[in-house]
Coordinates of N, CA and C in Angstrom, one line a residue:
M25 N 0.8 -1.2 0.0 CA 0.0 0.0 0.0 C 0.9 1.3 0.0
E26 N 1.9 1.3 0.8 CA 2.8 2.5 0.9 C 3.5 2.7 -0.5
K27 N 3.8 1.6 -1.2 CA 4.5 1.8 -2.5 C 3.6 2.5 -3.5
N28 N 2.3 2.2 -3.5 CA 1.4 2.8 -4.4 C 1.3 4.3 -4.1
L29 N 1.2 4.7 -2.8 CA 1.2 6.1 -2.4 C 2.4 6.8 -2.8
Y30 N 3.6 6.2 -2.6 CA 4.9 6.8 -3.1 C 4.8 7.0 -4.6
N31 N 4.4 6.0 -5.4 CA 4.4 6.2 -6.8 C 3.4 7.3 -7.2
E32 N 2.3 7.4 -6.5 CA 1.3 8.5 -6.8 C 2.0 9.9 -6.5
E33 N 2.7 10.0 -5.4 CA 3.3 11.2 -5.1 C 4.4 11.6 -6.1
I34 N 5.2 10.6 -6.5 CA 6.2 10.9 -7.5 C 5.6 11.3 -8.8
N35 N 4.5 10.6 -9.3 CA 3.8 11.0 -10.5 C 3.2 12.4 -10.4
K36 N 2.7 12.7 -9.3 CA 2.1 14.1 -9.1 C 3.2 15.1 -9.2
W37 N 4.3 14.9 -8.5 CA 5.5 15.8 -8.5 C 5.9 16.0 -10.0
R38 N 6.1 14.9 -10.7 CA 6.5 15.0 -12.1 C 5.5 15.8 -13.0
Q39 N 4.2 15.6 -12.8 CA 3.2 16.3 -13.5 C 3.2 17.8 -13.1
D40 N 3.4 18.1 -11.8 CA 3.4 19.5 -11.4 C 4.6 20.2 -12.0
L41 N 5.8 19.5 -12.0 CA 7.0 20.1 -12.6 C 6.8 20.3 -14.1
D42 N 6.2 19.4 -14.8 CA 6.0 19.6 -16.2 C 5.0 20.7 -16.5
D43 N 4.0 20.8 -15.7 CA 3.0 21.9 -15.9 C 3.7 23.3 -15.6
S44 N 4.6 23.3 -14.6 CA 5.3 24.5 -14.3 C 6.2 25.0 -15.4
L45 N 6.9 24.0 -16.0 CA 7.8 24.3 -17.1 C 7.1 24.8 -18.3
R46 N 5.9 24.4 -18.5 CA 5.1 24.7 -19.8 C 4.2 25.9 -19.6
R47 N 4.1 26.4 -18.5 CA 3.2 27.6 -18.3 C 3.8 28.8 -19.0
E48 N 2.9 29.8 -19.2 CA 3.3 31.1 -19.8 C 4.5 31.7 -19.1
N49 N 5.4 32.2 -19.9 CA 6.6 32.9 -19.3 C 7.5 32.0 -18.4
S50 N 7.5 30.8 -18.7 CA 8.3 29.8 -17.9 C 9.7 29.7 -18.5
W51 N 10.5 28.9 -17.9 CA 11.9 28.7 -18.3 C 12.0 28.1 -19.7
L52 N 11.0 27.3 -20.1 CA 11.0 26.7 -21.4 C 10.7 27.7 -22.5
A53 N 10.0 28.8 -22.1 CA 9.6 29.8 -23.1 C 10.6 30.9 -23.2
L54 N 11.6 30.9 -22.3 CA 12.6 32.0 -22.3 C 13.4 32.0 -23.6
A55 N 13.4 33.1 -24.3 CA 14.0 33.2 -25.6 C 15.2 34.2 -25.7
G56 N 15.4 34.9 -24.6 CA 16.6 35.8 -24.7 C 16.7 36.7 -23.5
L57 N 17.9 37.2 -23.3 CA 18.3 38.2 -22.3 C 19.2 39.2 -23.0
F58 N 18.9 40.5 -23.0 CA 19.7 41.5 -23.6 C 20.0 42.6 -22.6
W59 N 21.3 42.9 -22.4 CA 21.7 44.0 -21.5 C 21.6 45.3 -22.2
L60 N 21.0 46.3 -21.6 CA 20.8 47.6 -22.2 C 22.0 48.4 -22.1
N61 N 22.3 49.2 -23.2 CA 23.4 50.2 -23.2 C 22.7 51.5 -22.8
E62 N 23.5 52.4 -22.2 CA 23.0 53.7 -22.0 C 22.6 54.4 -23.3
G63 N 21.5 55.0 -23.4 CA 21.0 55.6 -24.6 C 20.0 54.7 -25.3
K64 N 19.8 54.9 -26.6 CA 18.8 54.1 -27.4 C 19.3 52.7 -27.7
N65 N 18.4 51.7 -27.5 CA 18.7 50.3 -27.9 C 17.6 50.0 -28.9
S66 N 17.9 49.6 -30.1 CA 16.9 49.2 -31.1 C 16.3 47.8 -30.8
L67 N 15.1 47.7 -31.2 CA 14.3 46.5 -30.9 C 13.6 46.0 -32.1
G68 N 13.9 44.7 -32.5 CA 13.2 44.1 -33.7 C 13.9 42.9 -34.1
S69 N 13.4 42.3 -35.3 CA 14.0 41.1 -35.8 C 15.1 41.3 -36.8
N70 N 15.4 42.5 -37.1 CA 16.5 42.8 -38.0 C 17.8 42.5 -37.2
S71 N 18.7 41.8 -37.9 CA 20.0 41.4 -37.2 C 20.8 42.6 -36.7
A72 N 20.6 43.8 -37.2 CA 21.3 44.9 -36.7 C 20.7 45.5 -35.4
C73 N 19.6 45.0 -34.9 CA 19.0 45.5 -33.7 C 19.7 45.0 -32.5
D74 N 19.7 45.9 -31.4 CA 20.4 45.6 -30.2 C 19.6 44.5 -29.4
I75 N 18.3 44.6 -29.5 CA 17.4 43.6 -28.8 C 16.8 42.8 -29.9
L76 N 17.3 41.6 -30.2 CA 16.9 40.8 -31.3 C 15.7 39.9 -31.0
L77 N 14.6 40.2 -31.7 CA 13.4 39.4 -31.5 C 13.3 38.3 -32.6
P78 N 12.6 37.2 -32.3 CA 12.4 36.1 -33.3 C 11.9 36.6 -34.6
S79 N 12.6 36.3 -35.7 CA 12.3 36.8 -37.0 C 10.9 36.2 -37.5
E80 N 10.5 35.1 -37.1 CA 9.2 34.5 -37.5 C 8.0 35.3 -37.0
T81 N 8.2 36.0 -35.9 CA 7.0 36.6 -35.3 C 7.1 38.1 -35.1
A82 N 8.2 38.7 -35.2 CA 8.4 40.1 -34.9 C 8.7 40.9 -36.1
P83 N 8.3 42.2 -36.1 CA 8.7 43.1 -37.2 C 10.2 43.4 -37.2
Q84 N 10.6 43.8 -38.4 CA 12.1 44.1 -38.5 C 12.5 45.2 -37.5
F85 N 11.7 46.2 -37.3 CA 12.0 47.2 -36.3 C 10.8 47.6 -35.5
A86 N 10.8 47.2 -34.3 CA 9.6 47.4 -33.4 C 9.6 48.7 -32.6
G87 N 10.8 49.3 -32.5 CA 11.0 50.5 -31.7 C 12.3 50.6 -31.0
T88 N 12.3 51.4 -30.0 CA 13.6 51.6 -29.2 C 13.2 51.5 -27.7
I89 N 14.2 51.1 -27.0 CA 14.2 51.1 -25.5 C 15.4 52.0 -25.1
T90 N 15.1 53.1 -24.5 CA 16.1 54.1 -24.1 C 16.4 54.0 -22.6
L91 N 17.6 53.8 -22.3 CA 18.1 53.7 -20.9 C 18.7 55.1 -20.6
N92 N 18.2 55.8 -19.6 CA 18.8 57.1 -19.2 C 19.0 57.0 -17.7
K93 N 20.2 56.5 -17.3 CA 20.5 56.3 -15.9 C 19.6 55.1 -15.3
H94 N 18.5 55.5 -14.6 CA 17.6 54.5 -14.1 C 16.3 54.5 -14.8
D95 N 16.0 55.3 -15.7 CA 14.8 55.4 -16.5 C 14.9 54.6 -17.7
I96 N 13.9 53.7 -18.0 CA 13.8 52.9 -19.1 C 12.5 53.2 -19.9
V97 N 12.6 53.7 -21.1 CA 11.4 54.1 -21.9 C 11.3 53.4 -23.2
L98 N 10.2 52.8 -23.4 CA 9.9 52.1 -24.7 C 9.2 53.1 -25.6
R99 N 9.6 53.2 -26.9 CA 9.0 54.0 -27.9 C 8.8 53.0 -29.1
A100 N 7.5 52.7 -29.4 CA 7.2 51.8 -30.5 C 7.4 52.5 -31.8
S101 N 7.8 51.8 -32.8 CA 7.8 52.5 -34.2 C 6.4 52.8 -34.6
S102 N 6.2 53.6 -35.6 CA 4.9 54.2 -35.9 C 3.8 53.2 -36.2
D103 N 4.2 52.0 -36.7 CA 3.1 51.1 -37.1 C 3.0 49.9 -36.1
I104 N 3.6 50.0 -35.0 CA 3.6 48.9 -34.0 C 3.0 49.4 -32.7
E105 N 2.2 48.5 -32.1 CA 1.6 48.7 -30.8 C 1.9 47.6 -29.9
F106 N 2.4 47.9 -28.8 CA 2.7 47.0 -27.7 C 1.4 47.0 -26.8
E107 N 1.3 45.9 -26.0 CA 0.2 45.8 -25.1 C 0.8 45.8 -23.7
V108 N 0.2 46.6 -22.8 CA 0.5 46.6 -21.4 C -0.8 46.6 -20.6
N109 N -1.0 45.6 -19.8 CA -2.2 45.5 -19.0 C -3.5 45.6 -19.8
G110 N -3.5 45.0 -21.0 CA -4.7 45.0 -21.9 C -4.8 46.2 -22.7
E111 N -4.0 47.2 -22.5 CA -4.1 48.5 -23.3 C -3.0 48.5 -24.3
L112 N -3.3 49.0 -25.5 CA -2.3 49.2 -26.6 C -1.6 50.5 -26.3
I113 N -0.3 50.5 -26.4 CA 0.5 51.7 -26.1 C 1.6 51.8 -27.2
V114 N 2.0 53.1 -27.4 CA 3.1 53.4 -28.3 C 4.4 53.9 -27.6
E115 N 4.2 54.3 -26.3 CA 5.3 54.8 -25.5 C 4.9 54.6 -24.0
T116 N 5.9 54.1 -23.2 CA 5.7 53.9 -21.8 C 7.0 53.8 -21.1
I117 N 7.0 54.1 -19.8 CA 8.1 53.9 -18.9 C 8.0 52.5 -18.4
L118 N 9.1 51.8 -18.5 CA 9.2 50.4 -18.1 C 9.6 50.3 -16.6
Q119 N 8.8 49.7 -15.8 CA 9.2 49.4 -14.4 C 9.9 48.0 -14.4
P120 N 11.1 48.0 -13.9 CA 11.9 46.7 -13.9 C 11.3 45.7 -12.9
D121 N 11.8 44.5 -13.0 CA 11.3 43.4 -12.2 C 11.6 43.5 -10.7
T122 N 12.5 44.5 -10.3 CA 12.8 44.7 -8.9 C 11.8 45.6 -8.2
T123 N 10.8 46.1 -9.0 CA 9.7 46.9 -8.4 C 8.5 46.0 -8.0
D124 N 7.6 46.6 -7.3 CA 6.4 45.9 -6.9 C 5.5 45.5 -8.1
D125 N 5.6 46.3 -9.2 CA 4.7 46.1 -10.3 C 5.5 46.3 -11.6
P126 N 6.3 45.2 -12.0 CA 7.0 45.4 -13.2 C 6.1 45.4 -14.4
T127 N 6.6 46.2 -15.5 CA 5.8 46.3 -16.7 C 6.1 45.1 -17.6
M128 N 5.0 44.4 -17.9 CA 5.0 43.3 -18.8 C 4.5 43.7 -20.2
L129 N 5.4 43.8 -21.1 CA 5.1 44.2 -22.5 C 4.7 43.0 -23.3
H130 N 3.7 43.1 -24.2 CA 3.3 42.0 -25.1 C 3.4 42.5 -26.5
L131 N 4.0 41.8 -27.4 CA 4.0 42.0 -28.8 C 3.7 40.7 -29.5
G132 N 2.4 40.5 -29.8 CA 1.9 39.2 -30.3 C 2.2 38.1 -29.2
Q133 N 2.9 37.1 -29.6 CA 3.2 36.0 -28.7 C 4.4 36.2 -27.8
L134 N 5.0 37.4 -28.0 CA 6.2 37.7 -27.2 C 5.9 38.5 -26.0
T135 N 6.6 38.2 -24.9 CA 6.5 39.0 -23.7 C 7.9 39.5 -23.3
L136 N 8.0 40.7 -22.9 CA 9.2 41.3 -22.5 C 9.1 42.0 -21.2
V137 N 10.1 42.0 -20.4 CA 10.1 42.7 -19.1 C 11.5 43.2 -18.9
A138 N 11.6 44.4 -18.3 CA 12.9 45.0 -18.0 C 13.3 44.4 -16.7
I139 N 14.6 44.1 -16.6 CA 15.2 43.5 -15.4 C 16.3 44.4 -14.9
Q140 N 16.5 44.4 -13.6 CA 17.6 45.1 -13.0 C 18.4 44.1 -12.1
R141 N 19.8 44.1 -12.4 CA 20.7 43.3 -11.6 C 21.8 44.2 -11.2
G142 N 21.8 44.6 -10.0 CA 22.8 45.5 -9.5 C 22.6 46.9 -10.2
H143 N 23.6 47.3 -10.9 CA 23.5 48.6 -11.6 C 23.3 48.4 -13.1
Q144 N 23.0 47.1 -13.5 CA 22.8 46.8 -14.9 C 21.3 46.6 -15.1
Y145 N 20.8 47.0 -16.3 CA 19.4 46.9 -16.8 C 19.4 46.0 -18.0
G146 N 18.4 45.2 -18.2 CA 18.3 44.4 -19.4 C 16.8 44.2 -19.7
I147 N 16.7 43.4 -20.8 CA 15.3 43.0 -21.3 C 15.3 41.5 -21.3
R148 N 14.4 40.9 -20.6 CA 14.2 39.4 -20.7 C 13.0 39.2 -21.7
L149 N 13.2 38.2 -22.5 CA 12.2 37.9 -23.6 C 11.7 36.5 -23.5
W150 N 10.4 36.3 -23.6 CA 9.8 35.0 -23.7 C 9.0 34.9 -25.0
D151 N 9.1 33.7 -25.6 CA 8.3 33.4 -26.8 C 7.3 32.3 -26.3
N152 N 6.1 32.6 -26.0 CA 5.2 31.6 -25.5 C 4.5 30.7 -26.5
Q153 N 4.9 30.8 -27.8 CA 4.4 29.9 -28.8 C 5.5 29.1 -29.4
R154 N 6.6 29.0 -28.6 CA 7.8 28.3 -29.1 C 7.4 26.9 -29.5
S155 N 8.2 26.3 -30.4 CA 7.9 25.0 -30.9 C 8.8 24.0 -30.2

C-alpha cells in the first residue's frame, strides 16, 4: 500500500513540474536576455537590432528602448503597438522586475520585461508559442 502512495506522489510531482515548465513565461519559453546600453537600444527582428526578436513573429524594427541612468522608456515604431495590462501603447516607462509592479510588454506571442541586476538593466524575452 505504501508503495502505491509513493508512486502516486512521484507521478504528481512530475506532472506539477511539467506543468510549471510549460506555463506562460516559464523557463522553457525563455527566448533571450539583452543587457541595455545607456541611450537608445533598437528592438526588432533585424539582425542589426540591439534587442533581437524572433524573425518568424516580430517586425524588422519594433521600436527603441532608451536607458537614461535608471529610467527605461519604450517607444514603439509608428506602425507597432505593444500591449501593457490589456491596453495598446506606443510609449511607456518600463518598471523593472525589482519593483512591486514590473511592466510586462506584449507584442503578439512575445513577452518582454525590464530586469535590474545591480547597476545593470536588461530586457528578458519569452516566446510563449515556441515549438
